[in-house]
Coordinates of C-alpha atoms in Angstrom, one line a residue:
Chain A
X1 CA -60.5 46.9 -31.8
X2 CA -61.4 47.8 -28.4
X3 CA -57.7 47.4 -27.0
X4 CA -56.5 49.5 -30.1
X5 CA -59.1 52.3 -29.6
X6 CA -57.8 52.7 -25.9
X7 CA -54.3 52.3 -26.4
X8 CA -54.7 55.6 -28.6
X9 CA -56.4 57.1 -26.1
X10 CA -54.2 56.5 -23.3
X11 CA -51.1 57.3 -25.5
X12 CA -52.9 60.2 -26.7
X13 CA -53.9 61.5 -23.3
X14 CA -50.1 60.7 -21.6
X15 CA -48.5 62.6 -24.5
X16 CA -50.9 65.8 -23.6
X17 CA -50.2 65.5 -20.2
X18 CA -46.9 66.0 -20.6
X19 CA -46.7 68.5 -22.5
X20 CA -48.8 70.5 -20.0
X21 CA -46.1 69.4 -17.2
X22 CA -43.9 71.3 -19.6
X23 CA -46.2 74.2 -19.8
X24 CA -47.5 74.7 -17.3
X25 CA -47.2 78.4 -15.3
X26 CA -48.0 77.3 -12.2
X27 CA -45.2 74.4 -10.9
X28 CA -48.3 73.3 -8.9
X29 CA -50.2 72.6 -11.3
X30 CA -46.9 70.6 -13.8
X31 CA -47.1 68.2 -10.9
X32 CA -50.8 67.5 -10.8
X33 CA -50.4 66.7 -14.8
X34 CA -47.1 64.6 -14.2
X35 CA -49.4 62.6 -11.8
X36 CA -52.1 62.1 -14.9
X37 CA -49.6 61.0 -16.8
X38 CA -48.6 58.3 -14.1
X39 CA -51.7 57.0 -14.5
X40 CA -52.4 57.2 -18.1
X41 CA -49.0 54.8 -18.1
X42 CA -50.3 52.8 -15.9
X43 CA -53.0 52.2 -18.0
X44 CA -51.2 51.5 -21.0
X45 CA -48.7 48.6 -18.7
X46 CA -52.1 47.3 -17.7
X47 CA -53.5 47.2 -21.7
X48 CA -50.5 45.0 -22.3
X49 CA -51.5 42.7 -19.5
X50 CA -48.7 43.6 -17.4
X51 CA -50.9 44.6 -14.4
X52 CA -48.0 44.2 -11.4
X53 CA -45.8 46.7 -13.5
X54 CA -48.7 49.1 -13.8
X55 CA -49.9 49.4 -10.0
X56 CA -46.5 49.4 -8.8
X57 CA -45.7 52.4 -10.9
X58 CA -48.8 53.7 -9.6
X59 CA -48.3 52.8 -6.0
X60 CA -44.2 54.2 -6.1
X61 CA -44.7 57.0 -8.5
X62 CA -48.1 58.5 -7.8
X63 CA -48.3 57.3 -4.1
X64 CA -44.9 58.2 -3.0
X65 CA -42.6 60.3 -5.3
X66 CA -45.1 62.7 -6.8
X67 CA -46.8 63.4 -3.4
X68 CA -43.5 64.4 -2.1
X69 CA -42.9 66.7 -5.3
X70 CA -45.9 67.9 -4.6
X71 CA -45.0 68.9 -0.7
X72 CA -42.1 70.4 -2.1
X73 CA -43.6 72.4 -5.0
X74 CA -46.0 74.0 -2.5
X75 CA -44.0 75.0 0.1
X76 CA -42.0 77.4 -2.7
X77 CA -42.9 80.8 -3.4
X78 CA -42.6 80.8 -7.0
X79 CA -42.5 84.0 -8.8
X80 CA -44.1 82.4 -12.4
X81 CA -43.0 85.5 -14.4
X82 CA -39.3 84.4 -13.9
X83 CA -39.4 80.6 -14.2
X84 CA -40.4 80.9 -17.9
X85 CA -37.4 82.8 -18.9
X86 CA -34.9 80.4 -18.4
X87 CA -37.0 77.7 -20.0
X88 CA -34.2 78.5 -23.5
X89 CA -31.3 77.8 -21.3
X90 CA -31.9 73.9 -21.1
X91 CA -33.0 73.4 -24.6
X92 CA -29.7 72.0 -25.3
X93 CA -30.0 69.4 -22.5
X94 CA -32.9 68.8 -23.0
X95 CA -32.5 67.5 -26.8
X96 CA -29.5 65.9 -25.8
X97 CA -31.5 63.2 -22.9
X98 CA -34.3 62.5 -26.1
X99 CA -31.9 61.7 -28.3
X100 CA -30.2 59.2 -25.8
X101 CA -33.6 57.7 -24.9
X102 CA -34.8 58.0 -28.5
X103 CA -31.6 55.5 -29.2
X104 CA -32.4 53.2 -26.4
X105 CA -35.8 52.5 -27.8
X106 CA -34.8 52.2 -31.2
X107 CA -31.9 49.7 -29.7
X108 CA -34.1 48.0 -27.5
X109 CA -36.8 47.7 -30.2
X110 CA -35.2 47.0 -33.5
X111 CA -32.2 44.5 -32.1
X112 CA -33.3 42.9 -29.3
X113 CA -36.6 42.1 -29.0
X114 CA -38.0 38.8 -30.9
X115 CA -41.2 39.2 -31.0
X116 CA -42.6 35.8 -30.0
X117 CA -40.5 35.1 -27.8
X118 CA -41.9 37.5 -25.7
X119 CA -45.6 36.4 -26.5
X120 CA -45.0 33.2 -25.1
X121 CA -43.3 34.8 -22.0
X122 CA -46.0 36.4 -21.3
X123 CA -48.8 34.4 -21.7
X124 CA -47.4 31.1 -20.0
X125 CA -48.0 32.4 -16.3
X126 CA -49.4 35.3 -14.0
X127 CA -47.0 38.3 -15.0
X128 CA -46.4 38.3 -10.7
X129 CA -45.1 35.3 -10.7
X130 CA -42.9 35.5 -13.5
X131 CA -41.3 38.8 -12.2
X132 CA -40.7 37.0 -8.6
X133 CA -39.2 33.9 -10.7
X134 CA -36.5 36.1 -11.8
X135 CA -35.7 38.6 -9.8
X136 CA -33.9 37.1 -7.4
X137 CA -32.2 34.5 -9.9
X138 CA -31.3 35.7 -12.9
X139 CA -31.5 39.6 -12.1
X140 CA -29.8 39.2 -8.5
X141 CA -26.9 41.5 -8.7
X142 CA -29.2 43.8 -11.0
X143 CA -31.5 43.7 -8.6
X144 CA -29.2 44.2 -5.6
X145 CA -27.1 47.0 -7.3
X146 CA -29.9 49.2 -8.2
X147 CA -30.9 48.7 -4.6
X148 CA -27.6 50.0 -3.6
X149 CA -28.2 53.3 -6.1
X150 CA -30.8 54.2 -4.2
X151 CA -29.3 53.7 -0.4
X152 CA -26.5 55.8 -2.0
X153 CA -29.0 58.6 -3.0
X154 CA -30.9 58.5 0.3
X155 CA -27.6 58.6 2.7
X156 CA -26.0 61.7 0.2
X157 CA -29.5 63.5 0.7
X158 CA -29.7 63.1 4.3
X159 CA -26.3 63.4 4.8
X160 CA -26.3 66.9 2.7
X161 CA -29.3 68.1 4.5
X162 CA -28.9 66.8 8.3
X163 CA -27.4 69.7 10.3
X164 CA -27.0 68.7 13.9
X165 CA -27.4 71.7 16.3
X166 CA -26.7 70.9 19.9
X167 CA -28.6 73.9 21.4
X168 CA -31.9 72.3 20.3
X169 CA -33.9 71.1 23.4
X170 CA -34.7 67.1 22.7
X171 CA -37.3 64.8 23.9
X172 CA -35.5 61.8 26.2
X173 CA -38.9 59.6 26.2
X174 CA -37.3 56.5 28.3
X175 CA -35.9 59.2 30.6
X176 CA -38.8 60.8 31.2
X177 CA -40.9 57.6 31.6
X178 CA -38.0 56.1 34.2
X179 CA -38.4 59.2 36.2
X180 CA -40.6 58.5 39.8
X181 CA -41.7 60.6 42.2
X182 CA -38.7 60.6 44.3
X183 CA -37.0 62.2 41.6
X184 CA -38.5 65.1 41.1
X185 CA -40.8 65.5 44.7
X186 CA -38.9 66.0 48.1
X187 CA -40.5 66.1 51.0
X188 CA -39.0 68.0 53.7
X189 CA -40.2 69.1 57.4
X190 CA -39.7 72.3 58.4
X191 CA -39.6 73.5 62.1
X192 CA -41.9 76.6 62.7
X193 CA -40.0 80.1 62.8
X194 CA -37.0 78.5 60.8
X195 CA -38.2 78.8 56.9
X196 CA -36.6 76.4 54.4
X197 CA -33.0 76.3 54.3
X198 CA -31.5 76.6 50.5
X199 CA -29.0 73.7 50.2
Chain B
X1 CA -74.5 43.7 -29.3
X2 CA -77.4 42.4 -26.6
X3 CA -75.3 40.6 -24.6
X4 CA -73.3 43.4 -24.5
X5 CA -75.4 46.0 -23.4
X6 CA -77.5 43.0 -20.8
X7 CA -74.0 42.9 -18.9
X8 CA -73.7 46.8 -19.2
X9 CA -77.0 46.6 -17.0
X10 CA -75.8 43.9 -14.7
X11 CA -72.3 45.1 -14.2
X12 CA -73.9 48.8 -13.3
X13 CA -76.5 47.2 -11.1
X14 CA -73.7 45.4 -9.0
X15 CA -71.8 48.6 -9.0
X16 CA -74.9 50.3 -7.3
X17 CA -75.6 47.4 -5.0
X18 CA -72.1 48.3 -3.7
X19 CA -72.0 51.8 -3.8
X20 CA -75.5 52.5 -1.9
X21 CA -75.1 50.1 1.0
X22 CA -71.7 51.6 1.7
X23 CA -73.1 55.2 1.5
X24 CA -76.4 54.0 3.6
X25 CA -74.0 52.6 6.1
X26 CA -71.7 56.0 6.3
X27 CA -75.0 57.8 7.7
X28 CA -75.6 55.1 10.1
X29 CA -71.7 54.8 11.4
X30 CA -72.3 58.4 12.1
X31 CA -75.4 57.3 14.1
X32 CA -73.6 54.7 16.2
X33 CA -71.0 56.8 16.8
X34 CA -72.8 59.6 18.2
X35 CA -75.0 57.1 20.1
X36 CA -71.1 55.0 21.1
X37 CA -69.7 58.3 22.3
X38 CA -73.0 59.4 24.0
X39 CA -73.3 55.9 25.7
X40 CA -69.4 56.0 26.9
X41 CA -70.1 59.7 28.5
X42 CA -73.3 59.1 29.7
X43 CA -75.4 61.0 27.7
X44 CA -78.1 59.8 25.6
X45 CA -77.4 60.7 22.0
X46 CA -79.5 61.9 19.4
X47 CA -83.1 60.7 20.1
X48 CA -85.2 62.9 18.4
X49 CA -85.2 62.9 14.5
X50 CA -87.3 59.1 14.0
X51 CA -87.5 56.3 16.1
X52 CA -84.5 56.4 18.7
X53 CA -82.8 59.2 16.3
X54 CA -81.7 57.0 13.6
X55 CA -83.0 59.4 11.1
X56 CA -80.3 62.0 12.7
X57 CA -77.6 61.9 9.7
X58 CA -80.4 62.2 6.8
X59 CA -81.5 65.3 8.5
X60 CA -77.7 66.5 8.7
X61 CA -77.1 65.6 5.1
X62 CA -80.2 67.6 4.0
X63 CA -79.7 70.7 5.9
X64 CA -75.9 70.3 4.4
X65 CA -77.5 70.0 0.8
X66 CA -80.1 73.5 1.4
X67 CA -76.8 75.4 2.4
X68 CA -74.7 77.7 0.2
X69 CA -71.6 76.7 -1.1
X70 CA -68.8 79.4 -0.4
X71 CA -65.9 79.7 -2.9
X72 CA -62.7 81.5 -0.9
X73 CA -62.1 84.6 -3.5
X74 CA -58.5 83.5 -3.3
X75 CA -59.1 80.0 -3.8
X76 CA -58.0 78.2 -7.2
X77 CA -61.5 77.9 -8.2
X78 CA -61.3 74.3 -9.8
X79 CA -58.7 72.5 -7.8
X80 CA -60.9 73.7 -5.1
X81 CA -64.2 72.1 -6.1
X82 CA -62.1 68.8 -7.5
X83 CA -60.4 67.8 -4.0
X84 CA -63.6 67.2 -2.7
X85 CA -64.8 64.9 -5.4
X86 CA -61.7 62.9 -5.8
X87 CA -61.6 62.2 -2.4
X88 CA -65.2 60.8 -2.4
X89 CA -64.5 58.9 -5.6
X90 CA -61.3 56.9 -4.4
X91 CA -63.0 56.2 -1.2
X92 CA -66.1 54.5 -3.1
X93 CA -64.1 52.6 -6.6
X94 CA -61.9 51.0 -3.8
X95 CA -64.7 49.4 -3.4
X96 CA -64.5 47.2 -6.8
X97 CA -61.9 44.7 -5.7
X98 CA -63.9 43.6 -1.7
X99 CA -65.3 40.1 -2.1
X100 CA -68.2 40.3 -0.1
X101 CA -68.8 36.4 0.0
X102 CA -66.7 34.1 -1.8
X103 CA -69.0 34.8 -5.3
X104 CA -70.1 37.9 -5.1
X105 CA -67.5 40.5 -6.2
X106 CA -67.7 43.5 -8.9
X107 CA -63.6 42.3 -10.3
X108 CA -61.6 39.8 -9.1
X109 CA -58.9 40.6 -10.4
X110 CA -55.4 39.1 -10.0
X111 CA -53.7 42.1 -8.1
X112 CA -56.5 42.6 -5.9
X113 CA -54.6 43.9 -2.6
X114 CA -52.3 46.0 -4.6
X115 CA -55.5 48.0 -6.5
X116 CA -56.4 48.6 -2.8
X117 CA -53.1 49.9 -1.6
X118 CA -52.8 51.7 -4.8
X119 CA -56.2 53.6 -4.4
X120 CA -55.7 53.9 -0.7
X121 CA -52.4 55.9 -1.2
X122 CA -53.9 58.2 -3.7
X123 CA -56.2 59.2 -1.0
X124 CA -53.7 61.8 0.4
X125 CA -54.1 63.7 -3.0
X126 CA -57.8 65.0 -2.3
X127 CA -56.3 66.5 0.7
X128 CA -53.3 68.0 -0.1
X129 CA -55.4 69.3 -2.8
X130 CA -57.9 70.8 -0.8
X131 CA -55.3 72.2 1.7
X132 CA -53.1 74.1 -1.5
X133 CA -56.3 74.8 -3.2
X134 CA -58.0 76.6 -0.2
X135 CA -55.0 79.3 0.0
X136 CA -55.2 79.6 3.4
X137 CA -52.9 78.9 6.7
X138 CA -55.1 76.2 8.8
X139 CA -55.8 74.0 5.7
X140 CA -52.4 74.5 4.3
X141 CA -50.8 73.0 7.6
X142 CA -53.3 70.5 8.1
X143 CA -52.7 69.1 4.5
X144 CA -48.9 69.0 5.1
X145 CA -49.5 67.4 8.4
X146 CA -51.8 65.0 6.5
X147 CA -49.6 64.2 3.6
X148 CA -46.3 63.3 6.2
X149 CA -48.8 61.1 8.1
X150 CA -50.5 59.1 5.6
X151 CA -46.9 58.4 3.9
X152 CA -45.5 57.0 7.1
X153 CA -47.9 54.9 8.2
X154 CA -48.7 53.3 4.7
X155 CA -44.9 51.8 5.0
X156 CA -45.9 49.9 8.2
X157 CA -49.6 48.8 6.5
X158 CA -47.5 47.7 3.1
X159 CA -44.9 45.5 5.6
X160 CA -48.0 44.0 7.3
X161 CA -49.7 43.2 3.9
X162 CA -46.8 41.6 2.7
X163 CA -46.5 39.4 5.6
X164 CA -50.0 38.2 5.2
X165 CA -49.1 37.7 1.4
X166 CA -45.9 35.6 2.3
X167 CA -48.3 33.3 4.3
X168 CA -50.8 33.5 1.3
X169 CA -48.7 33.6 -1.5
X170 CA -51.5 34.8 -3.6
X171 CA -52.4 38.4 -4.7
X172 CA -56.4 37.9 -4.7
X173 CA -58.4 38.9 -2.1
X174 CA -60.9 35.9 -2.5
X175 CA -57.5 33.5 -2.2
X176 CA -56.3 35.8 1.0
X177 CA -59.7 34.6 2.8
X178 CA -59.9 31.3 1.3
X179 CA -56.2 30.6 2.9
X180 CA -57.9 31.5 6.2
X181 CA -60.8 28.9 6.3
X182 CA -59.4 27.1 9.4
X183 CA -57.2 29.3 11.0
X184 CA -57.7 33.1 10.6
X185 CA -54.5 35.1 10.3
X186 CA -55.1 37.3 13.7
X187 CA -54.3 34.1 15.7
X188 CA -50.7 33.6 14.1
X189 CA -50.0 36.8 13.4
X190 CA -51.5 39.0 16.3
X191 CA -48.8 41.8 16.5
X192 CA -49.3 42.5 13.0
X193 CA -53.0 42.5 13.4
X194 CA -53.0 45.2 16.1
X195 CA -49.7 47.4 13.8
X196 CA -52.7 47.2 11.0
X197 CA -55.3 48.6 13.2
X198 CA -53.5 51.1 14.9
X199 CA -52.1 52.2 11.2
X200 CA -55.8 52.5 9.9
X201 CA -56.3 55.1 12.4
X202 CA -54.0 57.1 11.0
X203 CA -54.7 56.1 7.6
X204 CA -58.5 57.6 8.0
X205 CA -57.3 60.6 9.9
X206 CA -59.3 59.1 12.6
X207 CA -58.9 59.8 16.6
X208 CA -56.1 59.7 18.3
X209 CA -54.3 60.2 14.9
X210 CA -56.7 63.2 13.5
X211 CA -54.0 65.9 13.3
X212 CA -54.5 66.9 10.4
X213 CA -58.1 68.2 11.4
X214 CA -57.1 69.0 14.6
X215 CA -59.7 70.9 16.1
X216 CA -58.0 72.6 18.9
X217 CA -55.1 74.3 16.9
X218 CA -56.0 73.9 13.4
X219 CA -59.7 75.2 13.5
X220 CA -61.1 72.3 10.8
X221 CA -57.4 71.5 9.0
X222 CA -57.6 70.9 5.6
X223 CA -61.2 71.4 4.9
X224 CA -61.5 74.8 7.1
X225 CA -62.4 76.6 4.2
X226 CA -65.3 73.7 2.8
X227 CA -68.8 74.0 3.5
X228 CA -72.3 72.9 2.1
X229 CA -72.0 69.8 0.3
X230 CA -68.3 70.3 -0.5
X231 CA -68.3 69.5 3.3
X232 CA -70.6 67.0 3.1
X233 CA -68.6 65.3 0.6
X234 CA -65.3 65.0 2.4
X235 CA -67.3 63.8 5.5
X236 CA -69.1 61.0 3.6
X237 CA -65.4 59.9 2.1
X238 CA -64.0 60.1 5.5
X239 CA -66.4 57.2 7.0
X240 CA -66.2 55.0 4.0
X241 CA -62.6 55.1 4.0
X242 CA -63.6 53.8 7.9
X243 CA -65.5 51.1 6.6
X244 CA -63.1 50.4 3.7
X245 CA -60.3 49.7 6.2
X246 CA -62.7 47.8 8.5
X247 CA -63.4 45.7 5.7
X248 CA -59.7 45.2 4.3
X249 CA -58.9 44.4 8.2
X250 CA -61.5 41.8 8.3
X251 CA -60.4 40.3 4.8
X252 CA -56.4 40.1 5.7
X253 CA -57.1 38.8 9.1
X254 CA -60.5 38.1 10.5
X255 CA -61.3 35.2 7.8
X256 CA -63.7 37.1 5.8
X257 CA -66.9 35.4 5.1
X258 CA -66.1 32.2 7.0
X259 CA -67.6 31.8 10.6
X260 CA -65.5 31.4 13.6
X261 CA -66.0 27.5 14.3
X262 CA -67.2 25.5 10.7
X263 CA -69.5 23.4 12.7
X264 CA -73.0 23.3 11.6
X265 CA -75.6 26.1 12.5
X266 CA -72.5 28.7 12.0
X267 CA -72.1 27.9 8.8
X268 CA -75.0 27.5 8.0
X269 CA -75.6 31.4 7.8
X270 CA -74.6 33.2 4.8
X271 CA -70.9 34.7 4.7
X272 CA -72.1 37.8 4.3
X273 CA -74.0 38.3 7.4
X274 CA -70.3 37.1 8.9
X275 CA -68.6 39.5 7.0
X276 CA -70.9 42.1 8.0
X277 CA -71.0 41.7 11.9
X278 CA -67.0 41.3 11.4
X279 CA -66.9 44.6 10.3
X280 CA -69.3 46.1 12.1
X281 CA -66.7 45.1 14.8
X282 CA -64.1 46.3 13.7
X283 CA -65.7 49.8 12.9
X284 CA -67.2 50.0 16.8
X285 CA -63.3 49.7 18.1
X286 CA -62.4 52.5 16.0
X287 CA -65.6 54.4 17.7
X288 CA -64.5 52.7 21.1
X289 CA -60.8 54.1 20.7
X290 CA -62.3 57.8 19.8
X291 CA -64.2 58.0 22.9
X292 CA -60.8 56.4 25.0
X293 CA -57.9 58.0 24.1
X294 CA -56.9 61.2 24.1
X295 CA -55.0 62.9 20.9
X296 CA -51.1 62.4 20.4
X297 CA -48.7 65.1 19.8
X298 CA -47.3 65.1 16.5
X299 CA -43.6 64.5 17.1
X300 CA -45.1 61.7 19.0
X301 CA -46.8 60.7 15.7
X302 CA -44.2 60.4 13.5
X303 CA -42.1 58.3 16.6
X304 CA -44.5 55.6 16.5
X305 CA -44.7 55.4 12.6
X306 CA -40.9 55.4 11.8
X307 CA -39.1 54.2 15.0
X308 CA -41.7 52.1 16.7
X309 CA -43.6 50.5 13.7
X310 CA -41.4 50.5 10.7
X311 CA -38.3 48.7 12.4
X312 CA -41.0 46.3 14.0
X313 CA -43.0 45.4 10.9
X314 CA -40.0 44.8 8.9
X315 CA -38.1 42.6 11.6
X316 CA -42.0 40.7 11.4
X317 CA -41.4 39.6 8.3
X318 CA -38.1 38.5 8.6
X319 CA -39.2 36.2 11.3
X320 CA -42.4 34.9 9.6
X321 CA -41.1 34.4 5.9
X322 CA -37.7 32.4 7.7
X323 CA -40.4 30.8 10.1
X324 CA -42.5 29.7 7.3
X325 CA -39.3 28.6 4.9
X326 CA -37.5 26.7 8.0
X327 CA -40.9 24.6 8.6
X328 CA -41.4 24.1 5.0
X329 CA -44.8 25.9 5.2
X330 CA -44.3 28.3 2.3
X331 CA -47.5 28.5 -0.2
X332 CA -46.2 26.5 -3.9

């Protein structure tokens, strides 16, 4: 009763968030709600029992990826009044990406899953120690390939972004910690009446 | 339906006997370290308010409390008064997961470590919210300053974590100091010790790594525009986050609640007079390193995080996991 009564409420509460990351005017504030409705899923991984999912969702998507949406966000000057006209144009889109996750689940849902199968799955050990059984066994190349998605992703954005401008003064640290008195300090005698001679 | 509400009552009890020692113990760190500071410049301190000052932060936290709060007219009103509060509130629920002795815990619960790093990286949201919500320059850069700090250092503090997991190979923080009963983790793994240290510095915003509320060209960074208790509140998050971090320090490598040598009148004294003096420890280094060093640029910052730290931290755990795996020391 009690897991039933919250899984409603999280659901509930991640459904409403997202809708106000939809409409919301200010950008700032769509990002704040996509971060609520992080958690609210990480709530409903943990109801499951599938606590390592849920705080690693938590620590990737709320630690790292929305914080850096959120630097983004407000560093823009956003003028609000424009933004909500264009909201029509990706209707289309829009529908289009539901229906192809709408499919996956029904897919994923009606056709593969048997049901206690899973159960036992999940019950027989600590969900931790399941995931690190398999990751690097049976999902290896999964695993590996995804990781090489992401490099890709990284290297094109820095790559995109990285402009290298050779008039920019640089800091040579080993240089500048190599350098010793001699270096830069001379010491020179000069005879009276004569004045430094510029060599 | 008794039994429910009886450990209602005993679970909120426990949550209390946390939450006020830690909140007792931010107005005395704030003590020691004026009296730290005053001892290592040759002053005396604050020495009037009670008996050798100690009273000194309960008078600051009253006169905070009689003062007005000031909303900025441009502000956003409720992120504004949120930041605050959030900030506070992830510095104290951290606390859930910190065995104290090896019983006495509010959850121990499976993930333990991960809950911590979890609530330890949302911490950069009560400033970043403060600095947007403030509409103002100072805070703005200070919370942008904050937010790229905080995200590079928690890479090198998640590399050293996972080393000390590979050697645990357990998620639970009463396992992590269990593991450790005869030799605690700073002896084998010293470098990773100090990275861990260092990177709580910059974790808690704390000298030589306070940039984001640098004095000298940011006025008060990201909470410039707080005062009264609003103040108050980030400054009492600030030092438990201080004593949070001292505390995770002394669980991942100082042994906990076990006593340097197990002979017999060392442990004979209660783990948690260990664990406190271990942290205690740990806390006066951070006050030691305030008085010693002087700030670091931030280009200089970000050097040690990404080039310095990251590269080393990760070639660590290379070296220990294929260390432990070549000797046939792995945990299971």
């Amino acid at each position: 009763m009690f897991l039933v009564g919250s899984f409603f409420l999280f659901a509930a509460f991640l459904i409403t968030t997202c809708i106000f990351v939809i409409f919301s005017k200010n950008p700032v504030n769509s990002v704040l709600f996509l971060v609520l409705a992080f958690l609210n899923s990480t709530f409903l991984f943990i109801l499951i029992g599938a606590e390592f999912v849920g705080i690693i969702l938590a620590i990737v998507y709320i630690g790292a990826v929305a914080i850096l949406f959120l630097f983004v966000v407000m560093m823009l000057d956003i003028q609000i009044t424009t933004l909500m006209f264009n909201i029509k144009r990706y209707i289309p889109l829009a529908l289009l990406f539901a229906g192809i996750i709408l499919a996956e689940i029904i897919y994923l849902t009606v056709f593969k899953t048997s049901k206690e199968n899973l159960d036992t799955f999940i019950r027989s050990k600590n969900n931790t120690e399941q995931i690190g059984d398999v990751l690097y066994t049976e999902y290896f190349i999964d695993f590996q390939l995804s990781g090489i998605v992401l490099l890709l992703a990284m290297i094109g954005a820095i790559v995109l972004t990285h402009v290298y401008r050779p008039t920019i003064k640089r800091q040579n640290i080993e240089s500048q910690n190599s350098t010793t008195a001699e270096d830069r300090v001379k010491l020179v005698k000069i005879k009276s009446g004569e004045g430094i001679k510029d060599d | 339906m008794t039994s429910l509400s009886f450990e209602l009552t005993i679970g909120i009890l426990k949550i209390f006997s946390f939450v006020v020692p830690v909140l007792v113990s931010v107005a005395l760190l704030v003590y020691l370290e004026r009296k730290v500071l005053g001892a290592v410049q040759l002053r005396k301190g604050p020495n009037v308010v009670g008996p050798f000052g100690i009273l000194q932060s309960f008078a600051d936290v009253l006169k905070l409390l009689t003062k007005e709060n000031l909303l900025p007219s441009s502000s956003n009103k409720f992120l504004f008064i949120f930041a605050p509060m959030l900030t506070l509130i992830l510095s104290l629920i951290a606390w859930a997961v910190i065995p104290i002795s090896s019983t006495y815990v509010i959850a121990n619960i499976n993930i333990g470590i991960l809950y911590l790093f979890a609530v330890s990286s949302f911490g950069v949201y009560g400033v970043i919210i403060a600095g947007w919500a403030s509409n103002s320059k100072y805070p703005f850069l200070g919370a942008l300053r904050s937010a790229a700090q905080m995200i590079s250092y928690e890479v090198s503090i998640g590399f050293v974590i996972i080393t000390v997991l590979i050697c645990v190979g357990s998620l639970n923080l009463i396992d992590i100091v269990e593991s450790q009963k005869n030799m605690w983790f700073a002896i084998p793994l010293l470098p990773m010790f100090v990275i861990f240290i260092i990177s709580a510095l910059a974790e808690t915003n704390r000298l030589p790594f306070d940039l984001p509320e640098d004095e000298a060209t940011l006025v008060a960074g990201f909470f410039t525009e707080y005062s009264s208790i609003s103040f108050g509140l980030f400054f009492l998050a600030e030092y438990a986050n201080m004593i949070l971090m001292s505390s995770l320090t002394v669980i991942l490598f100082l042994g906990g609640w076990y006593p340097p040598i197990d002979i017999f009148p060392l442990n004979a004294i209660p783990g948690i007079f260990w664990f406190v003096i271990k942290v205690f420890l740990i806390l006066f280094v951070f006050l030691w390193v305030r008085a010693t060093f002087p700030r670091y640029r931030y280009d200089q910052l970000m050097r040690l995080g990404w080039k310095i730290f990251l590269p080393f931290t990760l070639i660590w755990v290379v070296i220990t996991s294929a260390f432990l795996f070549y000797f046939g020391l792995l945990p299971n």
